[in-house]
Amino acid sequence: LVVAEQFGTLESLYPGRIDLGLGRAPGSDPVTSRALNNDISRAENFPNEVSELQTLLGPYEGTKRVRAIPGENTNVPIWLLGSSLFSAQLAAKKGLPYVFAGHFAPRFVHDAIALYKREFKASNVLAKPYVMLALPLVAADTDEEAQYLSTTSKQRVLSLIRGDELWLKPPVETMEGLWSEQERTHVESFLGLSVTGGPASIKHKLEMIVNQLEVDELIFTNDLYDDEKRHRALKILMEIKN
């Protein structure tokens, strides 16, 4: 109910500009999750909670005992987020658009998207499957600069693996000495779908990903330490799109 009313409020303020992404993950580390009284076992009830939100954000029915005000009849678009086959299957069953978390879980990307498209059932929301893919982006004016800047995201993933703070760190000339071979393997697997390079390389890689996976939309993470470099990366992306 709280989520429905919060997003109903946003939709009322900014009509047509709000999407609601729903996923099973607690959204934090286990310690923080417990402090927020998030019961991890609630993930098992996720399909029912999605259905409940669809009802709360849908048109009024006389049988409704609980109503979201605002929220009711806003029909805020719901996307299912996931990094596993479970979320792909649920999105297909409910006829909802699907977002795959390629920015941290590239291993299942082919299987998840294929399963979603294969089992998709048309709904009053979608007539055919619609896939968004999340990707890590490190764009710069040259391939060499992009490789240098990418060490910030590599250090961040390394911190995640070690359970350290996730603050962005300045880029370094080399990662040698900062990680073990095993950690390097984990980091490179984590960032397996990273799109890194200058404008020409970025364009080529994105076209290849879109063609191979047949996705409809892309969304990016952009872990760059310097604000100006981050803005430049987004400008390069915009220029490629145009």
Short mmCIF file of C-alpha atoms in Angstrom, two decimals:
data_model
loop_
_atom_site.label_atom_id
_atom_site.label_comp_id
_atom_site.label_asym_id
_atom_site.label_seq_id
_atom_site.Cartn_x
_atom_site.Cartn_y
_atom_site.Cartn_z
CA LEU A 1 0.00 0.00 0.00
CA VAL A 2 2.82 2.41 0.88
CA VAL A 3 4.59 1.72 -2.42
CA ALA A 4 1.35 2.17 -4.38
CA GLU A 5 0.62 5.50 -2.71
CA GLN A 6 4.20 6.76 -3.07
CA PHE A 7 4.30 5.99 -6.77
CA GLY A 8 0.73 7.19 -7.19
CA THR A 9 1.86 10.52 -5.73
CA LEU A 10 4.81 10.69 -8.13
CA GLU A 11 2.58 9.85 -11.09
CA SER A 12 0.14 12.59 -10.03
CA LEU A 13 2.99 15.11 -9.90
CA TYR A 14 4.73 13.96 -13.08
CA PRO A 15 2.13 12.25 -15.31
CA GLY A 16 3.52 9.76 -17.79
CA ARG A 17 7.08 9.99 -16.47
CA ILE A 18 7.04 7.37 -13.71
CA ASP A 19 7.86 3.66 -13.93
CA LEU A 20 7.80 1.22 -11.01
CA GLY A 21 10.52 -1.43 -10.99
CA LEU A 22 9.92 -4.40 -8.69
CA GLY A 23 12.48 -6.99 -7.63
CA ARG A 24 12.91 -9.62 -4.94
CA ALA A 25 16.28 -8.45 -3.62
CA PRO A 26 16.27 -6.68 -0.22
CA GLY A 27 18.15 -3.72 -1.69
CA SER A 28 20.95 -3.73 0.87
CA ASP A 29 23.36 -5.95 2.73
CA PRO A 30 21.90 -8.50 5.21
CA VAL A 31 22.77 -6.41 8.29
CA THR A 32 21.05 -3.28 6.97
CA SER A 33 18.13 -5.34 5.75
CA ARG A 34 17.56 -6.78 9.23
CA ALA A 35 17.79 -3.30 10.75
CA LEU A 36 14.97 -2.24 8.43
CA ASN A 37 12.94 -5.28 9.49
CA ASN A 38 13.06 -6.73 5.98
CA ASP A 39 12.23 -10.42 6.21
CA ILE A 40 14.23 -12.09 3.45
CA SER A 41 11.73 -14.96 3.42
CA ARG A 42 9.16 -12.47 2.11
CA ALA A 43 10.76 -12.89 -1.30
CA GLU A 44 8.73 -16.09 -1.59
CA ASN A 45 5.58 -13.97 -1.54
CA PHE A 46 6.86 -11.68 -4.29
CA PRO A 47 4.45 -12.86 -7.03
CA ASN A 48 1.45 -12.13 -4.79
CA GLU A 49 2.82 -8.70 -3.90
CA VAL A 50 3.19 -7.85 -7.60
CA SER A 51 -0.44 -8.81 -8.17
CA GLU A 52 -1.51 -6.73 -5.18
CA LEU A 53 0.30 -3.67 -6.52
CA GLN A 54 -1.29 -4.13 -9.92
CA THR A 55 -4.69 -4.13 -8.24
CA LEU A 56 -3.94 -1.10 -6.06
CA LEU A 57 -2.71 0.93 -9.04
CA GLY A 58 -5.56 -0.20 -11.28
CA PRO A 59 -9.14 1.09 -11.61
CA TYR A 60 -11.50 1.12 -8.65
CA GLU A 61 -13.57 -1.99 -8.11
CA GLY A 62 -16.45 -2.08 -5.69
CA THR A 63 -15.01 -5.16 -4.02
CA LYS A 64 -11.78 -3.43 -2.98
CA ARG A 65 -11.40 -3.27 0.80
CA VAL A 66 -8.09 -1.40 0.63
CA ARG A 67 -7.53 1.53 -1.72
CA ALA A 68 -4.40 3.51 -2.59
CA ILE A 69 -5.12 7.24 -2.54
CA PRO A 70 -3.37 8.56 -4.58
CA GLY A 71 -2.43 5.60 -6.70
CA GLU A 72 -5.73 4.08 -7.67
CA ASN A 73 -6.34 4.18 -11.43
CA THR A 74 -2.93 5.74 -12.14
CA ASN A 75 -1.86 2.49 -13.81
CA VAL A 76 1.80 3.25 -13.19
CA PRO A 77 3.79 0.96 -15.54
CA ILE A 78 5.29 -1.96 -13.61
CA TRP A 79 8.56 -3.56 -14.68
CA LEU A 80 9.92 -6.75 -13.16
CA LEU A 81 13.62 -6.57 -12.30
CA GLY A 82 15.81 -9.61 -12.01
CA SER A 83 19.06 -11.45 -12.44
CA SER A 84 17.65 -14.97 -12.47
CA LEU A 85 15.32 -17.25 -14.37
CA PHE A 86 12.66 -16.84 -11.66
CA SER A 87 12.06 -13.17 -12.44
CA ALA A 88 12.09 -13.83 -16.18
CA GLN A 89 9.46 -16.54 -15.82
CA LEU A 90 7.27 -14.39 -13.57
CA ALA A 91 7.44 -11.42 -15.96
CA ALA A 92 6.48 -13.71 -18.83
CA LYS A 93 3.58 -15.23 -16.90
CA LYS A 94 2.18 -11.82 -15.96
CA GLY A 95 2.80 -10.25 -19.37
CA LEU A 96 4.97 -7.49 -17.91
CA PRO A 97 8.12 -5.82 -19.27
CA TYR A 98 11.35 -7.33 -17.97
CA VAL A 99 14.64 -5.72 -16.91
CA PHE A 100 17.69 -7.96 -16.65
CA ALA A 101 20.50 -6.92 -14.29
CA GLY A 102 23.38 -7.32 -16.70
CA HIS A 103 25.35 -4.71 -14.78
CA PHE A 104 26.18 -7.28 -12.11
CA ALA A 105 24.84 -10.70 -13.16
CA PRO A 106 25.77 -11.34 -16.81
CA ARG A 107 25.97 -15.11 -16.45
CA PHE A 108 22.25 -15.79 -16.95
CA VAL A 109 21.50 -13.05 -19.48
CA HIS A 110 20.99 -15.34 -22.50
CA ASP A 111 18.93 -17.95 -20.65
CA ALA A 112 16.78 -15.39 -18.81
CA ILE A 113 15.88 -13.36 -21.90
CA ALA A 114 15.22 -16.50 -23.96
CA LEU A 115 12.97 -17.93 -21.23
CA TYR A 116 11.05 -14.65 -20.91
CA LYS A 117 10.37 -14.44 -24.63
CA ARG A 118 9.53 -18.12 -24.97
CA GLU A 119 6.99 -18.20 -22.14
CA PHE A 120 5.55 -14.68 -22.55
CA LYS A 121 1.77 -14.41 -22.33
CA ALA A 122 0.10 -11.33 -23.76
CA SER A 123 -1.71 -9.14 -21.22
CA ASN A 124 -3.64 -5.90 -21.07
CA VAL A 125 -0.23 -4.29 -20.46
CA LEU A 126 1.82 -5.81 -23.29
CA ALA A 127 0.95 -7.60 -26.50
CA LYS A 128 4.49 -8.93 -26.96
CA PRO A 129 7.68 -9.28 -24.88
CA TYR A 130 9.64 -6.14 -24.02
CA VAL A 131 13.16 -6.39 -22.58
CA MET A 132 15.41 -3.77 -21.02
CA LEU A 133 19.03 -4.66 -20.30
CA ALA A 134 21.14 -2.94 -17.64
CA LEU A 135 24.82 -2.55 -18.53
CA PRO A 136 27.93 -1.03 -16.91
CA LEU A 137 29.19 1.87 -19.05
CA VAL A 138 32.66 3.40 -19.14
CA ALA A 139 32.78 5.77 -22.11
CA ALA A 140 35.61 8.22 -22.79
CA ASP A 141 37.21 10.01 -25.73
CA THR A 142 39.66 7.15 -26.34
CA ASP A 143 39.81 3.43 -25.64
CA GLU A 144 42.93 3.96 -23.53
CA GLU A 145 41.32 6.57 -21.31
CA ALA A 146 38.24 4.39 -20.86
CA GLN A 147 40.37 1.44 -19.74
CA TYR A 148 42.08 3.70 -17.20
CA LEU A 149 38.77 5.08 -15.91
CA SER A 150 37.30 1.58 -15.66
CA THR A 151 39.60 0.78 -12.74
CA THR A 152 37.21 2.76 -10.53
CA SER A 153 34.37 0.30 -11.15
CA LYS A 154 36.78 -2.62 -10.81
CA GLN A 155 37.88 -1.35 -7.40
CA ARG A 156 34.26 -0.92 -6.36
CA VAL A 157 33.37 -4.50 -7.28
CA LEU A 158 36.50 -5.65 -5.47
CA SER A 159 35.30 -3.81 -2.36
CA LEU A 160 31.90 -5.48 -2.72
CA ILE A 161 33.51 -8.91 -2.86
CA ARG A 162 35.58 -8.14 0.23
CA GLY A 163 32.67 -6.64 2.16
CA ASP A 164 34.31 -3.20 2.28
CA GLU A 165 32.76 0.26 1.87
CA LEU A 166 31.56 0.91 -1.67
CA TRP A 167 32.72 4.51 -2.09
CA LEU A 168 34.04 5.28 -5.56
CA LYS A 169 37.84 5.37 -5.66
CA PRO A 170 40.09 7.31 -8.05
CA PRO A 171 41.26 5.36 -11.11
CA VAL A 172 44.69 3.74 -11.02
CA GLU A 173 47.23 2.96 -13.72
CA THR A 174 47.08 -0.76 -12.96
CA MET A 175 45.10 -3.15 -10.80
CA GLU A 176 48.15 -5.34 -10.28
CA GLY A 177 48.89 -5.65 -6.58
CA LEU A 178 45.36 -4.60 -5.64
CA TRP A 179 43.70 -7.96 -6.22
CA SER A 180 44.51 -11.65 -6.18
CA GLU A 181 44.03 -13.83 -9.26
CA GLN A 182 40.87 -15.28 -7.76
CA GLU A 183 39.49 -11.80 -7.04
CA ARG A 184 40.38 -10.69 -10.55
CA THR A 185 38.38 -13.58 -11.97
CA HIS A 186 35.36 -12.65 -9.82
CA VAL A 187 35.53 -8.96 -10.76
CA GLU A 188 35.87 -9.64 -14.47
CA SER A 189 32.95 -12.08 -14.32
CA PHE A 190 30.84 -9.50 -12.45
CA LEU A 191 31.61 -6.90 -15.14
CA GLY A 192 31.33 -9.35 -18.03
CA LEU A 193 28.89 -7.14 -19.94
CA SER A 194 30.75 -3.89 -19.28
CA VAL A 195 30.74 -1.56 -22.29
CA THR A 196 34.10 0.20 -22.15
CA GLY A 197 35.89 2.32 -24.75
CA GLY A 198 35.90 5.38 -26.95
CA PRO A 199 32.87 6.41 -29.06
CA ALA A 200 33.52 4.00 -31.94
CA SER A 201 34.12 1.05 -29.61
CA ILE A 202 31.05 1.86 -27.51
CA LYS A 203 28.86 2.08 -30.61
CA HIS A 204 30.14 -1.23 -31.97
CA LYS A 205 29.71 -3.05 -28.64
CA LEU A 206 26.19 -1.73 -28.06
CA GLU A 207 25.07 -2.66 -31.57
CA MET A 208 26.48 -6.15 -31.08
CA ILE A 209 24.73 -6.61 -27.73
CA VAL A 210 21.38 -5.33 -29.02
CA ASN A 211 21.56 -7.54 -32.11
CA GLN A 212 22.67 -10.67 -30.26
CA LEU A 213 20.24 -10.41 -27.35
CA GLU A 214 17.41 -8.67 -29.24
CA VAL A 215 16.66 -6.26 -26.41
CA ASP A 216 14.32 -3.29 -26.80
CA GLU A 217 15.90 -0.82 -24.41
CA LEU A 218 19.13 -0.23 -22.50
CA ILE A 219 19.84 1.33 -19.10
CA PHE A 220 23.31 2.02 -17.74
CA THR A 221 25.32 2.30 -14.57
CA ASN A 222 28.16 4.80 -14.84
CA ASP A 223 30.68 4.35 -12.01
CA LEU A 224 33.21 7.06 -12.82
CA TYR A 225 35.05 8.87 -10.05
CA ASP A 226 35.18 12.32 -11.65
CA ASP A 227 31.89 14.15 -12.24
CA GLU A 228 33.12 15.75 -15.46
CA LYS A 229 34.20 12.37 -16.83
CA ARG A 230 30.80 10.93 -15.91
CA HIS A 231 29.01 13.76 -17.73
CA ARG A 232 31.30 13.27 -20.73
CA ALA A 233 30.46 9.55 -20.79
CA LEU A 234 26.74 10.33 -20.88
CA LYS A 235 27.28 12.91 -23.63
CA ILE A 236 29.16 10.33 -25.71
CA LEU A 237 26.26 7.93 -25.20
CA MET A 238 23.78 10.60 -26.30
CA GLU A 239 25.84 11.39 -29.41
CA ILE A 240 25.93 7.70 -30.33
CA LYS A 241 22.16 7.42 -29.89
CA ASN A 242 21.55 10.45 -32.09
#
